[in-house]
Amino acid sequence: MLATKEDTCLKRVNLSDDEIKEIDKEYCSWGDTVHYHDEQTIFRDCEGSYMYDGNETPYLDLQMWYSACNLGFKNKRILDAVMDQYSSMPQISSRFVYDYKALLARKIALANLDRYGIKGRVQFNVGGAQANEDMLKLIRNYTKKPRMFAFMGGYHGRTIGTTAVTSSYRYREHFGHMSDTAHFVPFPYCFRCPYGKKCESCDMYCAKQFARLFESEYNGIYDPATKDCEFGGFIAEPLLGTGGDIVSPKGYFKELKKVLDEHNIIFMVDEVQMGCFRTGKLWAMEHFGVKPDAMTFAKSITNGMNPLAGMWAKEELINPQIFPAGRTHSTYAANPIGTRAGYEVMSIFEEERETLEREIARKGAKFLDGLKELEKKYKNIGTVNGLGFALSIEVTEEDGFTPAKKLCDDIIEDGLKGNLTYKGKKCGIVLNNGGYYKNIITLVPQLYFSDEEIDMALELIDQLFARHTKG
């Protein structure tokens, strides 16, 4: 007979906000991201699109745990599935196969067969960085080549392997030389084009510059005589996530994929932030008309209920003869709580596919139109950007171009004070920043974000810019 909660469970602690902060300050490492900011808002509850502080003040959340809770906080259906799994088989070694591991893998594999027409298999792990590590291993195993291409502005994790393919040097600078650091290629970030071109007249100049690398051995990556490339793969986010929710121009990925296919370079897609209907498609790369050879997923695959991630790859890369038992492993890979939550999430996506695709496209366009009106109103908004529910506001000086990181930080911090108002009621807003200069406010609401919540978000963002700029 199972022990009861009264027999085994300690009562929930009841600390004040100040007590929590003091304990954190003394005993927690500051090496995570909590202490980017001096002042901390202590949240006590969450539901739907909102976080709540100790005074029950609602904060409209437009970052949703870095896009890990796409189906909203406390989603009842997923909570019920997780609690059912806790009461049946909550623990099992990843050495063993069991029902929901196999069932979730089948759902993802069949979803990709439907969308891309490619048979493949799924390998699970516990987080986005770990899944990307597995994908890098997979490609190195297949090609026997350790080096990769990646985008400037891309983000793939903070493990040793994933920092080597993440362009931000600050993630590597304290940990010694990494001989397999990627060759970083400019992302087609049209507002700040690295080549100084205009999107409407450049004729995909950036894609052509990448293709030119293969013209001569003296460009350092390819031998035209043997047709051998030093680089085995190209890892790419469909939209730059941490890089600012930047959307590439139409046709770019098709041009890039042509070059990769011509030179036998494997195309790896990181869907950790942009997958799970964030952009209105199950996988964001669907918008761009190209097929991945391998891809990763994480975060919202469980709606943030338990760590689970994974990679999918086409059969020729991941079949048991090429990628046999033991090539990669994690104690918590394919854990039963995560796979059960993931199965429920994928079931929701299957059942609601048509509605999600239609409504996220409609609401995302409405939200973006509202942001464009704010861009017209405020000189300190250089541009707005978006696809589905992955949107962004580039915060600038009054010239409309010079990055304004401090202003961006001030706006985000003010939103967390909980002293905004909507329809006469006190509230706050949870925002996040990204971009090359950390001056971009990224907006990733839950997928069931209502029309009224869009109006509320626009009103609160308007209030913040009115407080901090001259208009």
Tab-separated table of C-alpha atoms in Angstrom:
chain	number	residue	atom	x	y	z
A	1	MET	CA	0.000	0.000	0.000
A	2	LEU	CA	1.281	3.456	-0.910
A	3	ALA	CA	2.140	5.849	1.914
A	4	THR	CA	-0.188	8.818	2.256
A	5	LYS	CA	0.875	12.439	1.857
A	6	GLU	CA	0.317	12.935	5.602
A	7	ASP	CA	2.769	10.121	6.357
A	8	THR	CA	5.590	11.325	4.133
A	9	CYS	CA	5.344	14.881	2.900
A	10	LEU	CA	6.647	17.935	4.716
A	11	LYS	CA	4.366	20.929	4.822
A	12	ARG	CA	4.976	23.508	2.134
A	13	VAL	CA	7.345	26.237	3.334
A	14	ASN	CA	5.943	29.746	3.608
A	15	LEU	CA	8.737	32.285	3.150
A	16	SER	CA	8.462	36.007	2.525
A	17	ASP	CA	9.828	37.485	-0.699
A	18	ASP	CA	12.778	38.970	1.180
A	19	GLU	CA	13.600	35.641	2.849
A	20	ILE	CA	13.656	33.887	-0.538
A	21	LYS	CA	15.952	36.545	-1.962
A	22	GLU	CA	18.366	36.349	0.971
A	23	ILE	CA	18.646	32.559	0.815
A	24	ASP	CA	19.161	32.694	-2.950
A	25	LYS	CA	21.817	35.384	-2.608
A	26	GLU	CA	23.796	33.376	-0.053
A	27	TYR	CA	23.480	29.785	-1.273
A	28	CYS	CA	22.675	29.729	-4.984
A	29	SER	CA	25.306	30.009	-7.689
A	30	TRP	CA	25.079	33.204	-9.679
A	31	GLY	CA	26.256	31.377	-12.786
A	32	ASP	CA	22.746	30.948	-14.176
A	33	THR	CA	20.630	33.742	-15.681
A	34	VAL	CA	18.693	34.809	-12.553
A	35	HIS	CA	21.191	37.494	-11.585
A	36	TYR	CA	21.328	39.277	-14.911
A	37	HIS	CA	19.050	41.687	-13.043
A	38	ASP	CA	19.529	43.120	-9.554
A	39	GLU	CA	15.868	43.229	-8.580
A	40	GLN	CA	13.841	40.029	-8.543
A	41	THR	CA	10.063	39.690	-8.733
A	42	ILE	CA	8.924	36.689	-6.688
A	43	PHE	CA	6.043	34.868	-8.357
A	44	ARG	CA	3.689	32.635	-6.386
A	45	ASP	CA	1.314	31.206	-8.994
A	46	CYS	CA	0.655	30.879	-12.710
A	47	GLU	CA	-2.254	30.031	-14.976
A	48	GLY	CA	-3.006	30.448	-18.668
A	49	SER	CA	-1.146	33.554	-19.861
A	50	TYR	CA	-0.409	34.965	-16.393
A	51	MET	CA	2.065	34.853	-13.533
A	52	TYR	CA	0.967	36.119	-10.104
A	53	ASP	CA	3.009	37.708	-7.330
A	54	GLY	CA	2.339	37.455	-3.586
A	55	ASN	CA	-0.259	40.209	-3.802
A	56	GLU	CA	-2.094	38.265	-6.532
A	57	THR	CA	-1.171	40.945	-9.070
A	58	PRO	CA	-1.423	39.408	-12.568
A	59	TYR	CA	1.531	39.696	-14.966
A	60	LEU	CA	0.749	39.044	-18.625
A	61	ASP	CA	3.528	36.667	-19.654
A	62	LEU	CA	4.960	37.248	-23.124
A	63	GLN	CA	7.987	35.007	-22.754
A	64	MET	CA	6.290	31.828	-21.390
A	65	TRP	CA	9.385	30.314	-19.789
A	66	TYR	CA	11.476	30.950	-22.911
A	67	SER	CA	8.749	29.419	-25.104
A	68	ALA	CA	8.533	26.235	-23.014
A	69	CYS	CA	4.816	26.604	-22.171
A	70	ASN	CA	3.193	27.043	-25.566
A	71	LEU	CA	-0.112	25.562	-24.374
A	72	GLY	CA	-0.343	27.866	-21.379
A	73	PHE	CA	0.466	27.558	-17.688
A	74	LYS	CA	-1.360	24.803	-15.781
A	75	ASN	CA	-2.886	23.294	-18.909
A	76	LYS	CA	-5.381	20.903	-17.300
A	77	ARG	CA	-5.216	18.159	-19.903
A	78	ILE	CA	-1.443	17.907	-19.688
A	79	LEU	CA	-1.481	18.169	-15.888
A	80	ASP	CA	-4.002	15.326	-15.720
A	81	ALA	CA	-1.844	13.149	-17.956
A	82	VAL	CA	1.249	13.837	-15.867
A	83	MET	CA	-0.564	13.087	-12.592
A	84	ASP	CA	-1.905	9.854	-14.076
A	85	GLN	CA	1.636	8.839	-15.011
A	86	TYR	CA	2.893	9.726	-11.516
A	87	SER	CA	0.288	7.374	-10.063
A	88	SER	CA	1.099	4.465	-12.412
A	89	MET	CA	4.767	4.292	-13.477
A	90	PRO	CA	6.653	7.505	-12.687
A	91	GLN	CA	10.152	6.016	-12.812
A	92	ILE	CA	11.978	3.601	-15.068
A	93	SER	CA	15.554	3.324	-16.256
A	94	SER	CA	16.205	4.684	-19.739
A	95	ARG	CA	17.757	1.266	-20.438
A	96	PHE	CA	14.235	-0.100	-20.940
A	97	VAL	CA	11.617	0.526	-23.586
A	98	TYR	CA	8.073	1.258	-22.456
A	99	ASP	CA	4.785	2.374	-23.958
A	100	TYR	CA	4.929	6.168	-24.024
A	101	LYS	CA	8.534	6.353	-25.206
A	102	ALA	CA	7.633	4.280	-28.257
A	103	LEU	CA	4.281	6.004	-28.787
A	104	LEU	CA	5.725	9.526	-28.637
A	105	ALA	CA	8.570	8.612	-30.991
A	106	ARG	CA	6.004	7.231	-33.448
A	107	LYS	CA	3.892	10.394	-33.263
A	108	ILE	CA	6.881	12.633	-34.043
A	109	ALA	CA	8.217	10.352	-36.780
A	110	LEU	CA	4.809	10.132	-38.478
A	111	ALA	CA	4.277	13.895	-38.164
A	112	ASN	CA	7.542	14.442	-40.030
A	113	LEU	CA	6.708	11.781	-42.601
A	114	ASP	CA	3.449	13.659	-43.242
A	115	ARG	CA	5.122	17.076	-43.472
A	116	TYR	CA	8.423	16.258	-45.147
A	117	GLY	CA	7.810	12.894	-46.792
A	118	ILE	CA	10.895	11.450	-45.097
A	119	LYS	CA	11.087	8.341	-42.926
A	120	GLY	CA	13.099	8.857	-39.778
A	121	ARG	CA	13.643	7.928	-36.148
A	122	VAL	CA	13.660	9.764	-32.814
A	123	GLN	CA	16.288	9.826	-30.054
A	124	PHE	CA	15.304	11.399	-26.715
A	125	ASN	CA	17.303	13.409	-24.196
A	126	VAL	CA	16.503	15.923	-21.431
A	127	GLY	CA	17.070	19.445	-22.815
A	128	GLY	CA	17.605	21.449	-25.971
A	129	ALA	CA	21.379	21.695	-25.573
A	130	GLN	CA	21.636	17.947	-24.957
A	131	ALA	CA	19.481	17.194	-27.993
A	132	ASN	CA	21.684	19.451	-30.113
A	133	GLU	CA	24.755	17.675	-28.712
A	134	ASP	CA	23.218	14.381	-29.828
A	135	MET	CA	22.540	15.786	-33.289
A	136	LEU	CA	26.135	16.990	-33.603
A	137	LYS	CA	27.314	13.521	-32.570
A	138	LEU	CA	24.986	11.962	-35.120
A	139	ILE	CA	26.417	14.045	-37.955
A	140	ARG	CA	30.020	13.535	-36.852
A	141	ASN	CA	29.342	9.798	-36.631
A	142	TYR	CA	27.975	9.765	-40.184
A	143	THR	CA	30.401	12.147	-41.901
A	144	LYS	CA	33.497	11.646	-39.687
A	145	LYS	CA	33.893	15.434	-39.839
A	146	PRO	CA	34.003	17.451	-36.591
A	147	ARG	CA	33.402	20.961	-37.914
A	148	MET	CA	30.060	22.604	-38.681
A	149	PHE	CA	28.598	25.734	-40.217
A	150	ALA	CA	26.262	27.839	-38.058
A	151	PHE	CA	24.652	31.263	-38.153
A	152	MET	CA	25.881	34.434	-36.559
A	153	GLY	CA	23.227	35.200	-33.969
A	154	GLY	CA	22.253	31.561	-33.588
A	155	TYR	CA	21.873	29.943	-30.189
A	156	HIS	CA	22.021	26.186	-29.592
A	157	GLY	CA	22.875	25.796	-25.902
A	158	ARG	CA	25.636	26.271	-23.340
A	159	THR	CA	27.271	22.868	-23.128
A	160	ILE	CA	30.823	22.656	-24.473
A	161	GLY	CA	29.651	21.179	-27.764
A	162	THR	CA	26.762	23.555	-28.348
A	163	THR	CA	28.718	26.670	-27.425
A	164	ALA	CA	31.081	25.694	-30.237
A	165	VAL	CA	28.204	26.198	-32.699
A	166	THR	CA	26.692	29.217	-30.886
A	167	SER	CA	28.146	32.437	-32.239
A	168	SER	CA	28.283	34.440	-28.980
A	169	TYR	CA	31.934	34.314	-27.942
A	170	ARG	CA	31.076	35.234	-24.348
A	171	TYR	CA	29.666	31.711	-23.883
A	172	ARG	CA	33.098	30.261	-24.736
A	173	GLU	CA	35.638	32.816	-23.603
A	174	HIS	CA	36.121	31.508	-20.043
A	175	PHE	CA	36.475	27.845	-20.957
A	176	GLY	CA	39.580	27.600	-23.117
A	177	HIS	CA	40.166	27.042	-26.803
A	178	MET	CA	37.686	24.918	-28.733
A	179	SER	CA	39.249	23.490	-31.859
A	180	ASP	CA	35.925	22.545	-33.422
A	181	THR	CA	34.312	26.000	-33.268
A	182	ALA	CA	31.887	26.473	-36.152
A	183	HIS	CA	32.418	28.621	-39.213
A	184	PHE	CA	29.798	31.310	-38.581
A	185	VAL	CA	27.783	32.558	-41.531
A	186	PRO	CA	25.852	35.871	-41.479
A	187	PHE	CA	22.121	35.371	-40.914
A	188	PRO	CA	19.939	37.355	-43.352
A	189	TYR	CA	19.085	39.993	-40.769
A	190	CYS	CA	17.780	42.566	-43.206
A	191	PHE	CA	17.333	45.469	-40.759
A	192	ARG	CA	21.049	45.247	-39.924
A	193	CYS	CA	22.401	43.631	-43.098
A	194	PRO	CA	26.078	42.775	-42.512
A	195	TYR	CA	26.762	43.552	-46.171
A	196	GLY	CA	25.010	46.934	-46.135
A	197	LYS	CA	22.446	45.818	-48.738
A	198	LYS	CA	18.711	46.474	-49.034
A	199	CYS	CA	16.494	43.393	-48.912
A	200	GLU	CA	14.289	44.463	-51.801
A	201	SER	CA	17.221	44.863	-54.208
A	202	CYS	CA	20.046	42.598	-52.981
A	203	ASP	CA	19.072	39.494	-55.011
A	204	MET	CA	19.841	37.209	-52.026
A	205	TYR	CA	23.397	38.522	-51.820
A	206	CYS	CA	24.110	36.735	-48.510
A	207	ALA	CA	23.210	33.310	-49.941
A	208	LYS	CA	25.431	33.973	-52.939
A	209	GLN	CA	28.306	34.943	-50.643
A	210	PHE	CA	27.985	31.603	-48.882
A	211	ALA	CA	28.021	29.788	-52.231
A	212	ARG	CA	31.228	31.606	-53.202
A	213	LEU	CA	33.079	29.915	-50.341
A	214	PHE	CA	33.080	26.740	-52.432
A	215	GLU	CA	34.667	28.285	-55.529
A	216	SER	CA	38.306	27.913	-54.464
A	217	GLU	CA	40.364	25.843	-52.055
A	218	TYR	CA	41.876	29.118	-50.844
A	219	ASN	CA	38.589	30.031	-49.159
A	220	GLY	CA	39.579	27.468	-46.574
A	221	ILE	CA	36.634	25.078	-46.475
A	222	TYR	CA	36.437	23.075	-49.743
A	223	ASP	CA	38.600	21.436	-52.382
A	224	PRO	CA	36.935	21.721	-55.813
A	225	ALA	CA	39.286	19.062	-57.202
A	226	THR	CA	38.211	16.326	-54.789
A	227	LYS	CA	34.804	17.886	-54.018
A	228	ASP	CA	35.450	17.356	-50.319
A	229	CYS	CA	34.337	19.831	-47.659
A	230	GLU	CA	35.922	20.118	-44.224
A	231	PHE	CA	32.484	20.765	-42.707
A	232	GLY	CA	29.955	17.989	-42.194
A	233	GLY	CA	26.813	19.943	-41.414
A	234	PHE	CA	25.044	23.270	-41.083
A	235	ILE	CA	23.016	23.841	-37.902
A	236	ALA	CA	20.324	26.509	-38.190
A	237	GLU	CA	17.351	27.914	-36.332
A	238	PRO	CA	14.405	28.637	-38.667
A	239	LEU	CA	14.121	32.049	-36.981
A	240	LEU	CA	16.843	33.401	-34.754
A	241	GLY	CA	15.403	32.903	-31.264
A	242	THR	CA	17.791	34.336	-28.711
A	243	GLY	CA	19.116	36.355	-31.647
A	244	GLY	CA	15.892	38.386	-31.615
A	245	ASP	CA	13.068	36.363	-33.283
A	246	ILE	CA	14.431	37.434	-36.668
A	247	VAL	CA	12.642	36.091	-39.762
A	248	SER	CA	14.667	35.442	-42.911
A	249	PRO	CA	13.527	36.874	-46.274
A	250	LYS	CA	11.404	34.695	-48.519
A	251	GLY	CA	13.453	32.207	-50.510
A	252	TYR	CA	16.636	32.415	-48.447
A	253	PHE	CA	16.544	28.906	-46.999
A	254	LYS	CA	15.811	27.398	-50.412
A	255	GLU	CA	18.954	29.045	-51.799
A	256	LEU	CA	20.993	27.920	-48.798
A	257	LYS	CA	19.743	24.327	-49.044
A	258	LYS	CA	20.720	24.150	-52.715
A	259	VAL	CA	24.307	24.951	-51.800
A	260	LEU	CA	24.331	22.432	-48.954
A	261	ASP	CA	22.895	19.644	-51.099
A	262	GLU	CA	25.355	20.354	-53.912
A	263	HIS	CA	28.279	19.867	-51.532
A	264	ASN	CA	26.844	16.988	-49.449
A	265	ILE	CA	26.537	19.031	-46.269
A	266	ILE	CA	23.870	17.827	-43.848
A	267	PHE	CA	21.181	20.354	-42.922
A	268	MET	CA	20.402	20.338	-39.175
A	269	VAL	CA	17.448	22.356	-37.908
A	270	ASP	CA	17.151	23.481	-34.283
A	271	GLU	CA	13.415	23.737	-33.525
A	272	VAL	CA	13.919	23.996	-29.749
A	273	GLN	CA	12.454	27.507	-29.496
A	274	MET	CA	10.469	27.811	-32.714
A	275	GLY	CA	8.875	24.359	-32.889
A	276	CYS	CA	5.616	23.133	-31.346
A	277	PHE	CA	3.415	25.591	-33.296
A	278	ARG	CA	5.241	28.699	-32.066
A	279	THR	CA	5.043	30.148	-35.595
A	280	GLY	CA	1.724	28.545	-36.579
A	281	LYS	CA	3.238	25.317	-37.915
A	282	LEU	CA	4.333	22.278	-35.920
A	283	TRP	CA	7.877	23.008	-37.109
A	284	ALA	CA	8.864	26.519	-38.147
A	285	MET	CA	10.953	25.285	-41.074
A	286	GLU	CA	7.695	24.244	-42.782
A	287	HIS	CA	7.167	27.916	-43.654
A	288	PHE	CA	10.321	28.043	-45.766
A	289	GLY	CA	9.807	25.134	-48.144
A	290	VAL	CA	12.904	23.083	-47.283
A	291	LYS	CA	13.336	19.712	-45.588
A	292	PRO	CA	15.750	19.041	-42.735
A	293	ASP	CA	18.054	16.054	-42.721
A	294	ALA	CA	17.958	16.119	-38.924
A	295	MET	CA	16.181	18.328	-36.386
A	296	THR	CA	15.831	18.841	-32.646
A	297	PHE	CA	12.906	19.678	-30.378
A	298	ALA	CA	12.547	20.424	-26.644
A	299	LYS	CA	10.887	22.986	-24.330
A	300	SER	CA	7.196	22.918	-25.297
A	301	ILE	CA	7.207	19.267	-26.334
A	302	THR	CA	6.073	18.724	-22.696
A	303	ASN	CA	4.623	22.228	-22.212
A	304	GLY	CA	7.388	22.748	-19.658
A	305	MET	CA	6.001	20.027	-17.376
A	306	ASN	CA	9.134	17.863	-17.294
A	307	PRO	CA	12.529	18.017	-19.001
A	308	LEU	CA	12.401	16.183	-22.312
A	309	ALA	CA	13.990	16.857	-25.662
A	310	GLY	CA	15.097	14.888	-28.656
A	311	MET	CA	16.262	14.715	-32.210
A	312	TRP	CA	14.661	13.312	-35.309
A	313	ALA	CA	16.831	12.290	-38.254
A	314	LYS	CA	16.230	10.632	-41.567
A	315	GLU	CA	16.748	6.894	-41.698
A	316	GLU	CA	20.082	6.866	-43.505
A	317	LEU	CA	21.669	8.903	-40.707
A	318	ILE	CA	20.133	7.169	-37.696
A	319	ASN	CA	19.324	3.579	-38.649
A	320	PRO	CA	20.612	0.938	-36.179
A	321	GLN	CA	23.473	-0.099	-38.441
A	322	ILE	CA	24.833	3.465	-38.661
A	323	PHE	CA	23.902	4.701	-35.172
A	324	PRO	CA	23.846	1.585	-32.950
A	325	ALA	CA	23.147	1.179	-29.247
A	326	GLY	CA	25.202	3.336	-26.893
A	327	ARG	CA	26.184	6.107	-29.286
A	328	THR	CA	24.529	8.557	-26.873
A	329	HIS	CA	22.803	8.253	-23.519
A	330	SER	CA	21.379	10.149	-20.566
A	331	THR	CA	20.028	8.789	-17.277
A	332	TYR	CA	16.805	10.771	-17.688
A	333	ALA	CA	16.419	10.450	-21.451
A	334	ALA	CA	12.895	9.359	-22.435
A	335	ASN	CA	11.783	9.614	-18.800
A	336	PRO	CA	8.188	8.439	-18.315
A	337	ILE	CA	6.801	11.742	-17.002
A	338	GLY	CA	8.275	13.657	-19.941
A	339	THR	CA	7.213	11.187	-22.607
A	340	ARG	CA	3.671	10.985	-21.210
A	341	ALA	CA	3.424	14.789	-21.229
A	342	GLY	CA	4.920	14.873	-24.728
A	343	TYR	CA	2.413	12.307	-25.965
A	344	GLU	CA	-0.447	14.464	-24.680
A	345	VAL	CA	1.060	17.612	-26.256
A	346	MET	CA	1.494	15.928	-29.645
A	347	SER	CA	-2.054	14.543	-29.405
A	348	ILE	CA	-3.366	18.076	-28.862
A	349	PHE	CA	-1.363	19.277	-31.859
A	350	GLU	CA	-2.834	16.497	-34.014
A	351	GLU	CA	-6.409	17.138	-32.911
A	352	GLU	CA	-6.196	20.937	-33.175
A	353	ARG	CA	-3.832	21.274	-36.141
A	354	GLU	CA	-6.261	23.077	-38.432
A	355	THR	CA	-7.427	25.493	-35.739
A	356	LEU	CA	-3.917	26.218	-34.481
A	357	GLU	CA	-2.596	26.895	-37.976
A	358	ARG	CA	-5.479	29.227	-38.807
A	359	GLU	CA	-5.741	31.097	-35.499
A	360	ILE	CA	-2.028	31.586	-34.839
A	361	ALA	CA	-1.628	33.005	-38.354
A	362	ARG	CA	-4.596	35.346	-37.803
A	363	LYS	CA	-3.727	36.432	-34.291
A	364	GLY	CA	-0.019	36.714	-35.044
A	365	ALA	CA	-0.825	39.051	-37.948
A	366	LYS	CA	-3.133	41.094	-35.687
A	367	PHE	CA	-0.430	41.365	-33.030
A	368	LEU	CA	2.183	42.359	-35.623
A	369	ASP	CA	-0.161	45.007	-37.082
A	370	GLY	CA	-0.544	46.469	-33.600
A	371	LEU	CA	3.227	46.534	-33.140
A	372	LYS	CA	3.580	48.342	-36.472
A	373	GLU	CA	1.251	51.051	-35.153
A	374	LEU	CA	3.500	51.421	-32.106
A	375	GLU	CA	6.506	51.637	-34.437
A	376	LYS	CA	4.860	54.604	-36.146
A	377	LYS	CA	4.150	56.207	-32.775
A	378	TYR	CA	7.587	55.883	-31.146
A	379	LYS	CA	10.914	57.009	-32.598
A	380	ASN	CA	12.673	54.500	-30.336
A	381	ILE	CA	11.210	51.524	-32.156
A	382	GLY	CA	13.473	50.830	-35.106
A	383	THR	CA	11.524	47.913	-36.555
A	384	VAL	CA	9.110	45.156	-35.588
A	385	ASN	CA	9.247	41.626	-36.847
A	386	GLY	CA	7.343	38.400	-36.560
A	387	LEU	CA	5.921	35.110	-37.781
A	388	GLY	CA	2.924	33.644	-35.987
A	389	PHE	CA	3.467	34.062	-32.253
A	390	ALA	CA	7.208	34.738	-32.499
A	391	LEU	CA	7.425	38.527	-32.608
A	392	SER	CA	9.914	41.221	-31.706
A	393	ILE	CA	10.429	44.938	-31.148
A	394	GLU	CA	13.844	46.432	-31.929
A	395	VAL	CA	14.513	49.184	-29.366
A	396	THR	CA	16.741	51.982	-30.665
A	397	GLU	CA	17.823	55.510	-30.010
A	398	GLU	CA	15.636	58.225	-31.537
A	399	ASP	CA	17.470	57.851	-34.851
A	400	GLY	CA	15.568	54.572	-35.325
A	401	PHE	CA	18.705	52.479	-35.814
A	402	THR	CA	21.335	52.788	-33.074
A	403	PRO	CA	20.756	49.929	-30.570
A	404	ALA	CA	19.435	51.094	-27.188
A	405	LYS	CA	20.157	48.266	-24.755
A	406	LYS	CA	19.693	50.323	-21.598
A	407	LEU	CA	16.301	51.566	-22.737
A	408	CYS	CA	15.323	47.994	-23.569
A	409	ASP	CA	16.438	46.825	-20.115
A	410	ASP	CA	14.582	49.668	-18.392
A	411	ILE	CA	11.343	48.828	-20.198
A	412	ILE	CA	11.592	45.136	-19.315
A	413	GLU	CA	12.425	45.872	-15.669
A	414	ASP	CA	9.541	48.349	-15.372
A	415	GLY	CA	7.103	45.737	-16.642
A	416	LEU	CA	8.056	43.528	-13.696
A	417	LYS	CA	7.177	46.160	-11.096
A	418	GLY	CA	3.487	45.326	-11.389
A	419	ASN	CA	2.342	48.954	-11.527
A	420	LEU	CA	0.819	49.118	-15.009
A	421	THR	CA	-2.937	49.275	-15.484
A	422	TYR	CA	-5.434	47.660	-17.827
A	423	LYS	CA	-9.131	48.490	-17.636
A	424	GLY	CA	-8.521	50.149	-14.290
A	425	LYS	CA	-6.801	47.156	-12.683
A	426	LYS	CA	-3.188	46.936	-11.568
A	427	CYS	CA	-0.990	44.490	-13.485
A	428	GLY	CA	2.468	43.804	-14.874
A	429	ILE	CA	3.991	42.266	-17.963
A	430	VAL	CA	6.767	39.693	-18.407
A	431	LEU	CA	9.054	40.461	-21.342
A	432	ASN	CA	12.443	39.173	-22.459
A	433	ASN	CA	15.255	40.619	-24.514
A	434	GLY	CA	17.497	39.211	-27.213
A	435	GLY	CA	19.277	40.252	-30.368
A	436	TYR	CA	22.875	40.948	-31.317
A	437	TYR	CA	22.925	43.999	-29.039
A	438	LYS	CA	20.378	42.739	-26.471
A	439	ASN	CA	18.103	45.576	-27.546
A	440	ILE	CA	15.249	43.504	-28.941
A	441	ILE	CA	12.127	42.706	-26.929
A	442	THR	CA	11.016	39.211	-27.928
A	443	LEU	CA	7.327	38.315	-27.648
A	444	VAL	CA	6.312	34.657	-27.429
A	445	PRO	CA	2.824	34.334	-25.896
A	446	GLN	CA	1.035	31.040	-25.369
A	447	LEU	CA	-0.737	29.587	-28.412
A	448	TYR	CA	-4.240	30.151	-26.983
A	449	PHE	CA	-3.509	33.861	-26.496
A	450	SER	CA	-6.850	35.611	-26.970
A	451	ASP	CA	-7.725	38.668	-29.026
A	452	GLU	CA	-8.341	40.584	-25.793
A	453	GLU	CA	-4.934	39.532	-24.466
A	454	ILE	CA	-3.359	40.852	-27.680
A	455	ASP	CA	-5.107	44.176	-27.043
A	456	MET	CA	-3.912	44.113	-23.437
A	457	ALA	CA	-0.316	43.356	-24.475
A	458	LEU	CA	-0.299	46.250	-26.941
A	459	GLU	CA	-1.762	48.608	-24.335
A	460	LEU	CA	0.827	47.642	-21.702
A	461	ILE	CA	3.737	47.910	-24.151
A	462	ASP	CA	2.382	51.316	-25.192
A	463	GLN	CA	2.354	52.401	-21.529
A	464	LEU	CA	5.965	51.313	-21.064
A	465	PHE	CA	7.239	53.166	-24.133
A	466	ALA	CA	5.263	56.261	-23.101
A	467	ARG	CA	6.971	56.201	-19.701
A	468	HIS	CA	10.487	55.785	-21.033
A	469	THR	CA	10.567	57.690	-24.330
A	470	LYS	CA	9.483	61.021	-25.757
A	471	GLY	CA	7.218	59.390	-28.306
